mmCIF file with all atom_site columns, C-alpha atoms in Angstrom:
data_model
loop_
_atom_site.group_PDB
_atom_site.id
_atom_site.type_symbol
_atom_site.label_atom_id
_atom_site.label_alt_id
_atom_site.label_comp_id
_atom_site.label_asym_id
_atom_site.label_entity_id
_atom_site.label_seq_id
_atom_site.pdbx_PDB_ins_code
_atom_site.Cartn_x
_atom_site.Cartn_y
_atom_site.Cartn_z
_atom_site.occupancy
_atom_site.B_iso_or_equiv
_atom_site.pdbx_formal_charge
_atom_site.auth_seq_id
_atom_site.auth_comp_id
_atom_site.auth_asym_id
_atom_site.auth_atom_id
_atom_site.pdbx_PDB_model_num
ATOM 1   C CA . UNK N 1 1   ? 2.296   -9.624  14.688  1.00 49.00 ? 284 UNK N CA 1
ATOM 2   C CA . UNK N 1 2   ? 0.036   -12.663 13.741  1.00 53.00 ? 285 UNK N CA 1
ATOM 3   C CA . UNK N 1 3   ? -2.399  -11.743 16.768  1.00 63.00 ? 286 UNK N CA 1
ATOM 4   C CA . UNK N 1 4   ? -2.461  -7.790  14.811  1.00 62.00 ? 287 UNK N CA 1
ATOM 5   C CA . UNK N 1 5   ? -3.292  -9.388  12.059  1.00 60.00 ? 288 UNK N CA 1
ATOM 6   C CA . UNK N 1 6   ? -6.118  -12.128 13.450  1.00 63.00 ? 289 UNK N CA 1
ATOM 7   C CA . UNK N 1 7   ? -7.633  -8.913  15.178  1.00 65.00 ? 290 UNK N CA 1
ATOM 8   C CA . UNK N 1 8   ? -7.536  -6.655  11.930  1.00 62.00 ? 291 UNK N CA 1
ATOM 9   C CA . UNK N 1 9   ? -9.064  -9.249  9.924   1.00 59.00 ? 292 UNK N CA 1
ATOM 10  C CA . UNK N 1 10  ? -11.752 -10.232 12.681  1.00 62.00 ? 293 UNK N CA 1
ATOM 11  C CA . UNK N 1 11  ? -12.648 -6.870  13.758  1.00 60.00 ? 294 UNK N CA 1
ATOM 12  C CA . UNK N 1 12  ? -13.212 -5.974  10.013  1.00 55.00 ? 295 UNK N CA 1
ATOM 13  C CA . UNK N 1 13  ? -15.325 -8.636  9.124   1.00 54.00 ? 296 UNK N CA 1
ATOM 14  C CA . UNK N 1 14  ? -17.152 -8.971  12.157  1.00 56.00 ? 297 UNK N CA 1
ATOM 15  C CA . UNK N 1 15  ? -19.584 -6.547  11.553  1.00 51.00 ? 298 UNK N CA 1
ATOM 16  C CA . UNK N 1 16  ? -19.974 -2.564  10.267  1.00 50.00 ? 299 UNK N CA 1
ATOM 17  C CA . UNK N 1 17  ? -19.594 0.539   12.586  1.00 48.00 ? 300 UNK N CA 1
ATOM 18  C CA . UNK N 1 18  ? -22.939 1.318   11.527  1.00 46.00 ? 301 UNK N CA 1
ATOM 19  C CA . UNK N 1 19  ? -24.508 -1.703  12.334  1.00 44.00 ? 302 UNK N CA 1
ATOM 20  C CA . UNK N 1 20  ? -24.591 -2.781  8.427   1.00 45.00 ? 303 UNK N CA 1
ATOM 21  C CA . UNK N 1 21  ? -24.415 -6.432  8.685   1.00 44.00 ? 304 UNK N CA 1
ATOM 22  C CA . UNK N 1 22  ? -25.329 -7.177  4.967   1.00 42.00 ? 305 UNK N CA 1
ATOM 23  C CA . UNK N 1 23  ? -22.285 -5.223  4.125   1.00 53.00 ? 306 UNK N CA 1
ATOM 24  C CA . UNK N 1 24  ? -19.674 -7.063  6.533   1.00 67.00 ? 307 UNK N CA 1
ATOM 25  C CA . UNK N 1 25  ? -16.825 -9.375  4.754   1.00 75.00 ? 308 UNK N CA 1
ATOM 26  C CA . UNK N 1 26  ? -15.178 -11.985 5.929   1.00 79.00 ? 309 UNK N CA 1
ATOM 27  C CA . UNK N 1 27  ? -11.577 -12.466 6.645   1.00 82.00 ? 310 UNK N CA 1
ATOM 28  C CA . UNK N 1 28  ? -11.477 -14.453 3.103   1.00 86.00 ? 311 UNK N CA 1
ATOM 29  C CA . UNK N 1 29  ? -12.663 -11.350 1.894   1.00 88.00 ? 312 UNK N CA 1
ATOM 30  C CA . UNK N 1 30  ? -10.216 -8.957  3.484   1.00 88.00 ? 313 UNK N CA 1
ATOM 31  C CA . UNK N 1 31  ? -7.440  -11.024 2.270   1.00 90.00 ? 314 UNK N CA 1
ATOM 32  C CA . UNK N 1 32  ? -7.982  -11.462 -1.431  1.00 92.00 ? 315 UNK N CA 1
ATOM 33  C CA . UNK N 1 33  ? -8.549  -7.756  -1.203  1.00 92.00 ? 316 UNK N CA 1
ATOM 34  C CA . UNK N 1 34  ? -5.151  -7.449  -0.156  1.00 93.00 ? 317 UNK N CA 1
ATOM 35  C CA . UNK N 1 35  ? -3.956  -10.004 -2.155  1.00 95.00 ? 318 UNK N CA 1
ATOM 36  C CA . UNK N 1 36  ? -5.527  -8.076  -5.162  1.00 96.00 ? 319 UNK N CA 1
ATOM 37  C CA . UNK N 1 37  ? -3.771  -4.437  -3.742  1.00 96.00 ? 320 UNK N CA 1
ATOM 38  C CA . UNK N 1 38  ? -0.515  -5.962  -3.434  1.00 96.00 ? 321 UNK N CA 1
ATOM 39  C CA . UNK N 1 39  ? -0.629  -7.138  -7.504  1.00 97.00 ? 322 UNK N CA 1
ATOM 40  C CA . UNK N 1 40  ? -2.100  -4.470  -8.655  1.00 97.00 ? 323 UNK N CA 1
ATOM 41  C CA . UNK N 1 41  ? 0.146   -1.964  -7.375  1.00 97.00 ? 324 UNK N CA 1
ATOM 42  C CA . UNK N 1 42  ? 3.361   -3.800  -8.560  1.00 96.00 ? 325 UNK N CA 1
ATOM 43  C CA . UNK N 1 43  ? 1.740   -4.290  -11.825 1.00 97.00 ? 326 UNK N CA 1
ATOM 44  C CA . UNK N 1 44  ? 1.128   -1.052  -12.685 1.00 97.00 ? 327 UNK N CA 1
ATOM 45  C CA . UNK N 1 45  ? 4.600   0.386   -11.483 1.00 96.00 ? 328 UNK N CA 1
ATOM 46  C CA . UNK N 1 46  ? 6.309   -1.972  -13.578 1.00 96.00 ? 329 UNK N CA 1
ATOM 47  C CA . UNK N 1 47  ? 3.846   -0.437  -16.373 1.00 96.00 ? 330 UNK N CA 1
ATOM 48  C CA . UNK N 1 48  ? 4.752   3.004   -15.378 1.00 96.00 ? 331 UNK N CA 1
ATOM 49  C CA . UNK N 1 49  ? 8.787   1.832   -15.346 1.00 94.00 ? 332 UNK N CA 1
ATOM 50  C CA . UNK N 1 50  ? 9.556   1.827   -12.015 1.00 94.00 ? 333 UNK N CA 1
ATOM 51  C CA . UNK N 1 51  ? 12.520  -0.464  -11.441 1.00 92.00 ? 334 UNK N CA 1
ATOM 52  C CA . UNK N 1 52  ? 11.275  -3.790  -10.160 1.00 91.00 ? 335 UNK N CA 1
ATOM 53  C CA . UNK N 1 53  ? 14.401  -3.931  -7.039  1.00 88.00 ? 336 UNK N CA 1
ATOM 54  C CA . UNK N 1 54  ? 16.365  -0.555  -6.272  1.00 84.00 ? 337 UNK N CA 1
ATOM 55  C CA . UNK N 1 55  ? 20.007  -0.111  -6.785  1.00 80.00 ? 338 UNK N CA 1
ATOM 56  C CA . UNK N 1 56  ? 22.513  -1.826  -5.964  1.00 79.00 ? 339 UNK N CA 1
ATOM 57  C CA . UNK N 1 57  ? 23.923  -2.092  -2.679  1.00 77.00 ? 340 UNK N CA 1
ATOM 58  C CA . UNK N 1 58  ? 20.409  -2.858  -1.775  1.00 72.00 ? 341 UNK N CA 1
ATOM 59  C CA . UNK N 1 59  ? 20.891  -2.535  1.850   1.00 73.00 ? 342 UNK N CA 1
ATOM 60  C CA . UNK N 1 60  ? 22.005  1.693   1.532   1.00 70.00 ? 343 UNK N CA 1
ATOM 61  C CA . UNK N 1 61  ? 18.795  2.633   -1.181  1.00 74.00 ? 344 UNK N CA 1
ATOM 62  C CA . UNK N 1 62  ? 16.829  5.160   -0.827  1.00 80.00 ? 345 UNK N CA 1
ATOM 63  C CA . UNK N 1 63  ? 15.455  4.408   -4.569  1.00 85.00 ? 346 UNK N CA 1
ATOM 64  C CA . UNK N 1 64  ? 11.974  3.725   -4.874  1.00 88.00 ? 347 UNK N CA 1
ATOM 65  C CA . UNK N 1 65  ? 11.258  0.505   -6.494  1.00 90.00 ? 348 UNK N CA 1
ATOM 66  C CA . UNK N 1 66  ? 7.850   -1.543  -7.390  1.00 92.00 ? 349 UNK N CA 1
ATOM 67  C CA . UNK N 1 67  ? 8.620   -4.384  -4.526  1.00 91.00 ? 350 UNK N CA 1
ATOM 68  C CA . UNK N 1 68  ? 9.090   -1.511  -1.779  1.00 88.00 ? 351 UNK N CA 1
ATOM 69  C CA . UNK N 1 69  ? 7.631   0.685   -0.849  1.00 90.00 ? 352 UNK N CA 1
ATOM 70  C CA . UNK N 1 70  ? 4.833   0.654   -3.308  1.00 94.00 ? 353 UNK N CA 1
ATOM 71  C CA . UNK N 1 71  ? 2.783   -2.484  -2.195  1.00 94.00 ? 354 UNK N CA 1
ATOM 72  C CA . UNK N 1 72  ? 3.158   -1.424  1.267   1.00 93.00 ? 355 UNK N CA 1
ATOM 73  C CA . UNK N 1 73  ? 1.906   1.955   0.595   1.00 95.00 ? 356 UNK N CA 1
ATOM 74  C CA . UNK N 1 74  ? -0.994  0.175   -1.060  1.00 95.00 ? 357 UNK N CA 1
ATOM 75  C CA . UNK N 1 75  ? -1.737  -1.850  2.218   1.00 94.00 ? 358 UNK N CA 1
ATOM 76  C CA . UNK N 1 76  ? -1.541  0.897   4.175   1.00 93.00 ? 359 UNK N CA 1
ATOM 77  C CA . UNK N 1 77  ? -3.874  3.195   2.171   1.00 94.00 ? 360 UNK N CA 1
ATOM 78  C CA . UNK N 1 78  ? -6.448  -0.007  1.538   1.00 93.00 ? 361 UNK N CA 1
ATOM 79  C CA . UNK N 1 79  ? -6.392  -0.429  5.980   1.00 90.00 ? 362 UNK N CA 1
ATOM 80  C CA . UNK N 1 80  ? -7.366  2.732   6.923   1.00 90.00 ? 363 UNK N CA 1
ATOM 81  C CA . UNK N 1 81  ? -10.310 2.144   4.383   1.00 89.00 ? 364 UNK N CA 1
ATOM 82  C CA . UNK N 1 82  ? -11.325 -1.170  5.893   1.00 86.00 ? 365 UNK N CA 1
ATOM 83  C CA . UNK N 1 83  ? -10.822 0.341   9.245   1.00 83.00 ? 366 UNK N CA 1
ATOM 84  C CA . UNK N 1 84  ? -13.134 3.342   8.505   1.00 83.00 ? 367 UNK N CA 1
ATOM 85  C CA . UNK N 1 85  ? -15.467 0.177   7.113   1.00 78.00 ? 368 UNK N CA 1
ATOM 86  C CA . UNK N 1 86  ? -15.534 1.515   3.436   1.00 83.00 ? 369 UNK N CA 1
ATOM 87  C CA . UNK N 1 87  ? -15.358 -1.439  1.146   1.00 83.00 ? 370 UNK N CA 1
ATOM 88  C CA . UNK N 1 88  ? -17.459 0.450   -1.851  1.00 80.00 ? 371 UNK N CA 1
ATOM 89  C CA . UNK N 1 89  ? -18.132 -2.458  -4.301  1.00 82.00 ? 372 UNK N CA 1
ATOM 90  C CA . UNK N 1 90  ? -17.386 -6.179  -4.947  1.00 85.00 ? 373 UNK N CA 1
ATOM 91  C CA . UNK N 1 91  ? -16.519 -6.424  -1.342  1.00 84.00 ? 374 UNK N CA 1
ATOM 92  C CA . UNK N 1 92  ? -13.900 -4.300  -1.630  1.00 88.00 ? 375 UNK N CA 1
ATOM 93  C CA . UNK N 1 93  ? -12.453 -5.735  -4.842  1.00 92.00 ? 376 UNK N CA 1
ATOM 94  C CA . UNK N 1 94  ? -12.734 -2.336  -7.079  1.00 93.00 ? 377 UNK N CA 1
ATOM 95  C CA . UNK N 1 95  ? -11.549 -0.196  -3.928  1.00 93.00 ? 378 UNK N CA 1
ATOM 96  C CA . UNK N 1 96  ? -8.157  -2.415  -3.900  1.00 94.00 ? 379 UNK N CA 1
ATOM 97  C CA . UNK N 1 97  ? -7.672  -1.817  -7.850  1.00 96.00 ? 380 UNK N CA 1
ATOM 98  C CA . UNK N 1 98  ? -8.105  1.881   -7.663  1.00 96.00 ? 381 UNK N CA 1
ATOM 99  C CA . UNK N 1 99  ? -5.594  1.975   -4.089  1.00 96.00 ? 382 UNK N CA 1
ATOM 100 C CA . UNK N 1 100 ? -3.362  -0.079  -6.056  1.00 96.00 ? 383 UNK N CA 1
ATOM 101 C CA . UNK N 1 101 ? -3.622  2.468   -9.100  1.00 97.00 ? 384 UNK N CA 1
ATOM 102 C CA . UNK N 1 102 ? -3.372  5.193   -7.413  1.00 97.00 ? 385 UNK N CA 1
ATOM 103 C CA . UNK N 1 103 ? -0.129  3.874   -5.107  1.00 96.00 ? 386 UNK N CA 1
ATOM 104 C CA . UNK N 1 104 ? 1.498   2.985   -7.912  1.00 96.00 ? 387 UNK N CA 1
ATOM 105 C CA . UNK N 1 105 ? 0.982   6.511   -9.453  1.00 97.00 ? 388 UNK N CA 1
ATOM 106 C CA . UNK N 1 106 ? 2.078   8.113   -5.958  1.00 96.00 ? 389 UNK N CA 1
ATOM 107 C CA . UNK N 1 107 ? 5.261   6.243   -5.316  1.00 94.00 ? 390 UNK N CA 1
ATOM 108 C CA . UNK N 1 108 ? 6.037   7.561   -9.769  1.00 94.00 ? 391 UNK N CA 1
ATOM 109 C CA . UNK N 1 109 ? 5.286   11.148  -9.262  1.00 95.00 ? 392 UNK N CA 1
ATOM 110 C CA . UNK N 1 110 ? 4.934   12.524  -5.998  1.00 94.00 ? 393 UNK N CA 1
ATOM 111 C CA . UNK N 1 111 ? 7.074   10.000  -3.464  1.00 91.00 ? 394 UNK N CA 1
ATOM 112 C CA . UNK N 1 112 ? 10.053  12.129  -3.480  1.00 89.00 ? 395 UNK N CA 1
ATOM 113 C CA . UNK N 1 113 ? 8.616   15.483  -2.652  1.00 91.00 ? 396 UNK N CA 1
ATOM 114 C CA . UNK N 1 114 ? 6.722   13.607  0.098   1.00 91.00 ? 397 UNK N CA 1
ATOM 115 C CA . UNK N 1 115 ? 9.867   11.358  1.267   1.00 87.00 ? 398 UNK N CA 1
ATOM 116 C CA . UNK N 1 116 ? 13.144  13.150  -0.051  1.00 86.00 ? 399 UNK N CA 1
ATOM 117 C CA . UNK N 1 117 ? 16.317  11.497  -0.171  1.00 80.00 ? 400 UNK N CA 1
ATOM 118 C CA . UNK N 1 118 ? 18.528  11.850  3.026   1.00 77.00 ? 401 UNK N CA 1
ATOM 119 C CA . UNK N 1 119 ? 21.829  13.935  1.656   1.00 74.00 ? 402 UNK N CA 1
ATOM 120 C CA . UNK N 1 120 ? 25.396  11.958  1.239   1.00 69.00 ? 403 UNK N CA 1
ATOM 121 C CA . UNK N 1 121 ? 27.957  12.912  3.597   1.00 64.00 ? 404 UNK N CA 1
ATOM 122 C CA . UNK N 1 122 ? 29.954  15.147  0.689   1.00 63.00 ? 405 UNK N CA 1
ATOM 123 C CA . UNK N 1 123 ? 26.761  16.707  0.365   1.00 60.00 ? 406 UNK N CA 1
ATOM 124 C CA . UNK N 1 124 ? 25.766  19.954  2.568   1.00 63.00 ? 407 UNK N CA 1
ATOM 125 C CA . UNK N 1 125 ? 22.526  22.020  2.045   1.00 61.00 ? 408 UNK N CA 1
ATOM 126 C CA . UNK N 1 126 ? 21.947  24.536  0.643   1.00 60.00 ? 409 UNK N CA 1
ATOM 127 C CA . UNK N 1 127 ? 20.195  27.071  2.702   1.00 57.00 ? 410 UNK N CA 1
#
């Protein structure tokens, strides 16, 4: 996993697809960015009231929560941009506020009509 993340980081800040230079980060770069996602999106569930840990017994879930998955949806979202080498501004500080907005918004409103909740066993469907 460590070697994923060496190459991720290295790969990113190495240089742009477009041959960009200037606008290449380095891996300091990439992880305060993260960093920065990862804060932001638990901040602003806990501002939109989304339980900090689901309920309990943790282990058996399927409640969403501002530790999981909604930092992990943020570092998802926030790869695939520094993948596609889009860092827009601040080298990539104002793209990781507005992932970690909008994640945090996501994982409020529209995670369950995404993800839905796997049915209890007294449970049937309807059909």
């Amino acid at each position: 996993m460590f070697d994923l993340v060496f190459n991720t980081l290295f790969f990113a800040s190495y240089s742009n697809a477009y041959g960009l230079a200037n606008v290449a980060l380095g891996p300091y770069d990439i992880l305060l960015d993260y960093i920065v996602t990862i804060i932001v999106s638990i901040v602003v569930a806990l501002i939109l009231r989304i339980p900090l840990l689901p309920s309990k017994p943790y282990r058996y879930s399927f409640d969403v929560s501002a530790i999981y998955p909604t930092p992990i949806i943020a570092i998802g979202i926030f790869s695939i941009f520094l993948v596609l080498n889009y860092t827009f501004m601040y080298n990539g500080l104002i793209l990781a506020v507005i992932i970690g907005v909008l994640s945090a918004l996501f994982v409020k409103y529209l995670f369950d009509f995404v993800f839905p909740k796997p049915l209890n066993g007294d449970e049937r469907e309807d059909i």
